[in-house]
GROMACS .gro file of C-alpha atoms in nm:
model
  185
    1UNK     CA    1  -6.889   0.149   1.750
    2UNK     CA    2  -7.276   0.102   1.771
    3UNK     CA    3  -7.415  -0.148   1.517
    4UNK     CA    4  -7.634   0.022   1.273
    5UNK     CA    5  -7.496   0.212   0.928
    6UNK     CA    6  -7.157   0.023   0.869
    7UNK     CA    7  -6.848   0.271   0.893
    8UNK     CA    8  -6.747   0.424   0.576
    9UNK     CA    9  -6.445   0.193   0.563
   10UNK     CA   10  -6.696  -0.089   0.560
   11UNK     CA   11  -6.879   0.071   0.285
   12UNK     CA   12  -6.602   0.150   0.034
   13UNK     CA   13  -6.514  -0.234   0.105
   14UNK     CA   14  -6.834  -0.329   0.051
   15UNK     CA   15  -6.867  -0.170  -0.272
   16UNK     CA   16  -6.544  -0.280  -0.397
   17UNK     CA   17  -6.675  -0.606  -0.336
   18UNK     CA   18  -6.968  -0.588  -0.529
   19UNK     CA   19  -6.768  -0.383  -0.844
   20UNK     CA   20  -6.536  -0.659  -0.816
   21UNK     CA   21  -6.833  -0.904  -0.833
   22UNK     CA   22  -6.982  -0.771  -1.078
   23UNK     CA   23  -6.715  -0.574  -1.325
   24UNK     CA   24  -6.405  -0.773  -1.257
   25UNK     CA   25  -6.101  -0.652  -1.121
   26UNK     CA   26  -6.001  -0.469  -1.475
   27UNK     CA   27  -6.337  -0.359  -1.446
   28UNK     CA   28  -6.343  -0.161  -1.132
   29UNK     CA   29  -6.160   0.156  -1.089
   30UNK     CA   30  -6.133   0.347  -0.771
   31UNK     CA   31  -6.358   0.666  -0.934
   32UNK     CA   32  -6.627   0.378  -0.974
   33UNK     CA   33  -6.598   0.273  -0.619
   34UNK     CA   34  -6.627   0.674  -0.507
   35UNK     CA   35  -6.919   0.722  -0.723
   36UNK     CA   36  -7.135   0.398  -0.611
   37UNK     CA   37  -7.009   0.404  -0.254
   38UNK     CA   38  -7.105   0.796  -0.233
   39UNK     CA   39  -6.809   0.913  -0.067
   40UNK     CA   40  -6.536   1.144  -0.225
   41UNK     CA   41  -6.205   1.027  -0.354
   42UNK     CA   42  -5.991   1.120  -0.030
   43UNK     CA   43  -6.182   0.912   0.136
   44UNK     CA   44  -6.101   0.586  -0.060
   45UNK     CA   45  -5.772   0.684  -0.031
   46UNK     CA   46  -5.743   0.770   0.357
   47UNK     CA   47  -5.827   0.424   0.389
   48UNK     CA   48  -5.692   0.243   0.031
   49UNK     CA   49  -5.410   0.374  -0.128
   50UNK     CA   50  -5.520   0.181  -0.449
   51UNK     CA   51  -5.740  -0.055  -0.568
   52UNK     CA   52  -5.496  -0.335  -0.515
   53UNK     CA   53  -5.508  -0.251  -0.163
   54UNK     CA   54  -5.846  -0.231  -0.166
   55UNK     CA   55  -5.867  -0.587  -0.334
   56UNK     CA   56  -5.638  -0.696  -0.074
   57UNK     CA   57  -5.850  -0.599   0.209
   58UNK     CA   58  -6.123  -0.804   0.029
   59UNK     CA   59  -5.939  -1.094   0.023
   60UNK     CA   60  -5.839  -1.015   0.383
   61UNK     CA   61  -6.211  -1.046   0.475
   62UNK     CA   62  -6.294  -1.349   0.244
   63UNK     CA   63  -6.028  -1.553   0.436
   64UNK     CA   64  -6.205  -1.481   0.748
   65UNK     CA   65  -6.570  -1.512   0.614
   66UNK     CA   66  -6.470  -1.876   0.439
   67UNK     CA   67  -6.289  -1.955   0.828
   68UNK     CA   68  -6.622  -1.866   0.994
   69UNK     CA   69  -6.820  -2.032   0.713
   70UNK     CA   70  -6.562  -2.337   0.782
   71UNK     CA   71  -6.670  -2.322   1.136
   72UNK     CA   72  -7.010  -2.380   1.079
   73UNK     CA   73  -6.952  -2.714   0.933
   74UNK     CA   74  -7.007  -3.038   1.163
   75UNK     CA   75  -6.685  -3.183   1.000
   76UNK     CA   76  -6.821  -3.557   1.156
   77UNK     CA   77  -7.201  -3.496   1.064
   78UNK     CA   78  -7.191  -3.648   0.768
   79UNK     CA   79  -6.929  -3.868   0.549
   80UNK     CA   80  -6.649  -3.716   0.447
   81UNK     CA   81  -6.705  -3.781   0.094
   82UNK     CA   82  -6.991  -3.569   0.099
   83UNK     CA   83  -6.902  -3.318   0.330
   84UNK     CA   84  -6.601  -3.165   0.152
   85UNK     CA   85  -6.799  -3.182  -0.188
   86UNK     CA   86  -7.053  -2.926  -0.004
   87UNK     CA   87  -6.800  -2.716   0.146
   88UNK     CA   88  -6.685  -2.664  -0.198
   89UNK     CA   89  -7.020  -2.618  -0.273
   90UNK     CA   90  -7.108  -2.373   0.018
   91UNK     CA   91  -6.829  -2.163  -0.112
   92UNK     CA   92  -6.943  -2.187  -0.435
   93UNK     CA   93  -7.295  -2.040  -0.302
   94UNK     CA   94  -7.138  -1.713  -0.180
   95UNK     CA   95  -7.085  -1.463  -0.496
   96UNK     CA   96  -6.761  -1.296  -0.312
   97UNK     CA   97  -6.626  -1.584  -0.315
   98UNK     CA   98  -6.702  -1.669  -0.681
   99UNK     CA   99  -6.574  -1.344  -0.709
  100UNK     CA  100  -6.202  -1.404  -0.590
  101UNK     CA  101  -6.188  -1.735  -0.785
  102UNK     CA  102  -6.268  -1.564  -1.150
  103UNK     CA  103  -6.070  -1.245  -1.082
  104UNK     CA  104  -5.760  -1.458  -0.935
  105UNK     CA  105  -5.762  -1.715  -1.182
  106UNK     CA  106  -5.846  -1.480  -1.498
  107UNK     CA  107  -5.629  -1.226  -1.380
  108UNK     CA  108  -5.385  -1.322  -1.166
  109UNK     CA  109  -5.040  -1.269  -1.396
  110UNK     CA  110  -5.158  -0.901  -1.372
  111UNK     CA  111  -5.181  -0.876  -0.918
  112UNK     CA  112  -4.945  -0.806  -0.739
  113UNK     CA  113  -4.720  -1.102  -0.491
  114UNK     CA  114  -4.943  -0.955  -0.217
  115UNK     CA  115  -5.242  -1.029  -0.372
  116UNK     CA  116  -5.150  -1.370  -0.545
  117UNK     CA  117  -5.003  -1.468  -0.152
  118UNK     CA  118  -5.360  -1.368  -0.028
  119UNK     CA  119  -5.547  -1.628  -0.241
  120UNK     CA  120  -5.335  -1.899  -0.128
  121UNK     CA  121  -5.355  -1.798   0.187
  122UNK     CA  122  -5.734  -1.846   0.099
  123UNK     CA  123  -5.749  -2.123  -0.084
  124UNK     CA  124  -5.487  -2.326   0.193
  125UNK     CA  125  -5.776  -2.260   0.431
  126UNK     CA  126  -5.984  -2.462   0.248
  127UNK     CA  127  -5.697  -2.741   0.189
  128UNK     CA  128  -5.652  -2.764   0.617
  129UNK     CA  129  -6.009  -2.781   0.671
  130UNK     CA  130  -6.023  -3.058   0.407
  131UNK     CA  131  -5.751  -3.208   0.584
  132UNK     CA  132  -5.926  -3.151   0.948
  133UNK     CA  133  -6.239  -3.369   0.809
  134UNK     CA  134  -6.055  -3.608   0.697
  135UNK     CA  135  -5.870  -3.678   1.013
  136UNK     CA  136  -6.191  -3.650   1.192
  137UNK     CA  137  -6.342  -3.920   1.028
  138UNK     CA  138  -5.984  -4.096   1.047
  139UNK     CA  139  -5.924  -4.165   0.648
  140UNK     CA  140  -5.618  -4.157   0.536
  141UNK     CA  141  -5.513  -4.047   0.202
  142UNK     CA  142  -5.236  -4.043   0.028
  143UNK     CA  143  -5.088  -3.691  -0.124
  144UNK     CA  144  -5.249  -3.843  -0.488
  145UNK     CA  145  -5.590  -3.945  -0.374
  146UNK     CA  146  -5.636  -3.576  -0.174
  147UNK     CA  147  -5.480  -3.396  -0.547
  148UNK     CA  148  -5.744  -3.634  -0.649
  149UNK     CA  149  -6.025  -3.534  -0.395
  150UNK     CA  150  -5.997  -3.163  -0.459
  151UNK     CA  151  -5.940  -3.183  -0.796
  152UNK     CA  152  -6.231  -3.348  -0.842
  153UNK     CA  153  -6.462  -3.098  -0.632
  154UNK     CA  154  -6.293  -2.794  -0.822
  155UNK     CA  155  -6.408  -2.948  -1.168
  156UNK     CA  156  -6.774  -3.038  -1.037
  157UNK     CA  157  -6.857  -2.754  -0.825
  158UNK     CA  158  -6.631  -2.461  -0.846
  159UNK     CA  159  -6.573  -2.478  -1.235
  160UNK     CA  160  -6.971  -2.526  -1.318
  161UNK     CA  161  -7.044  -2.249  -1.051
  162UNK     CA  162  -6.762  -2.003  -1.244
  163UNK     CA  163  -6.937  -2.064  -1.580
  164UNK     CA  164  -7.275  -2.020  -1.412
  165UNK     CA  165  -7.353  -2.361  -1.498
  166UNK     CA  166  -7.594  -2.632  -1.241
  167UNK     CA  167  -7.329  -2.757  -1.032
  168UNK     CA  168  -7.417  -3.131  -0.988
  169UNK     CA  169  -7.564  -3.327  -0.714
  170UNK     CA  170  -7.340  -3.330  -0.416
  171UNK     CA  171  -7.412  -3.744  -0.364
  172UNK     CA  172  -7.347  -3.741  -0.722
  173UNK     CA  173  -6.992  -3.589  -0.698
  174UNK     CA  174  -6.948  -3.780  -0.384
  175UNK     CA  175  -7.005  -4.122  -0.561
  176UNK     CA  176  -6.779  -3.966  -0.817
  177UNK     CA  177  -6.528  -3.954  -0.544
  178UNK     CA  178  -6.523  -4.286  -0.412
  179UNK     CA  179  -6.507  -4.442  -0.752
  180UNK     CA  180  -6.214  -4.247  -0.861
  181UNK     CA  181  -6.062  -4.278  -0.521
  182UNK     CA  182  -6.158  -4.654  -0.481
  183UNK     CA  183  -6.277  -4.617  -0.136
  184UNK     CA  184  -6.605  -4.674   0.049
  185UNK     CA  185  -6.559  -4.374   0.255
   0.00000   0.00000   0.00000
């Protein structure tokens, strides 16, 4: 398909993401989605039989945005003790992916094992690519100090960015990091 208007399976996703963004998953209902997307209900549904599928299709295109986002990063550029700190905070920059972190972890008792499979899926992404810098900068951590390590970057950069919050200085969390972890990194 030529590039230009995005198909209308592309819109209704696009929507969806930005009702989801902006409403919550509670908050979105499919008759929202026809309404701001334009298109009329049998179209959501030729292509999402309900909103948890179309949430799942989100998350479906999250994990591949956060891969090629991922991909992006010179994982030997800089020290690893700052460069996972601003992956977290890269992700935290992108509102979809805000988005999926305060629906999933405000309403995640309520999606279905699809769903709640996606976001790991999602967030172990992350965890290899953590664990990809790390052994490209050969330090080795034990199972503690990387429950540590991420731990640490949820709290400073992912928690402050869900509360809309300043999330701190990245060489700030970094020396954070090295303290905690005792390392020199």
């Amino acid at each position: 398909m030529a590039r230009g208007r995005p198909s209308k399976k592309q819109l209704i996703l696009d929507t969806a993401q930005r009702l989801f963004s902006e409403r919550g998953y509670q908050g979105t209902t499919i008759d929202l989605v026809v309404q701001s997307a334009g298109v009329s209900k049998p179209t959501v549904y030729s292509h999402f039989p309900s909103k948890q599928a179309l949430w799942q299709a989100m998350l479906e295109q999250a994990i591949a945005a956060s891969e090629e986002l991922r991909a992006t990063l010179d994982i030997e550029a800089a020290g690893w003790c700052e460069l996972i700190p601003g992956g977290f905070a890269q992700l935290a920059a992108q509102p979809q992916m805000l988005a999926i972190y305060r629906i999933m972890l405000g309403e995640q008792h309520k999606m279905e094992p699809e769903s709640q499979a996606l976001f790991s899926a999602f967030e172990e992404g992350f965890e290899r690519w953590c664990d990809r810098v790390l052994q490209a900068q050969a330090v080795s951590l034990t199972a503690e100090q990387r429950f540590i390590l991420r731990a640490l970057c949820r709290e400073g950069v992912l928690q402050p960015a869900l509360r809309l919050q300043c999330v701190p200085a990245i060489d700030d969390l970094s020396n954070l990091i090295r303290r905690a972890l005792g390392k020199l990194g």
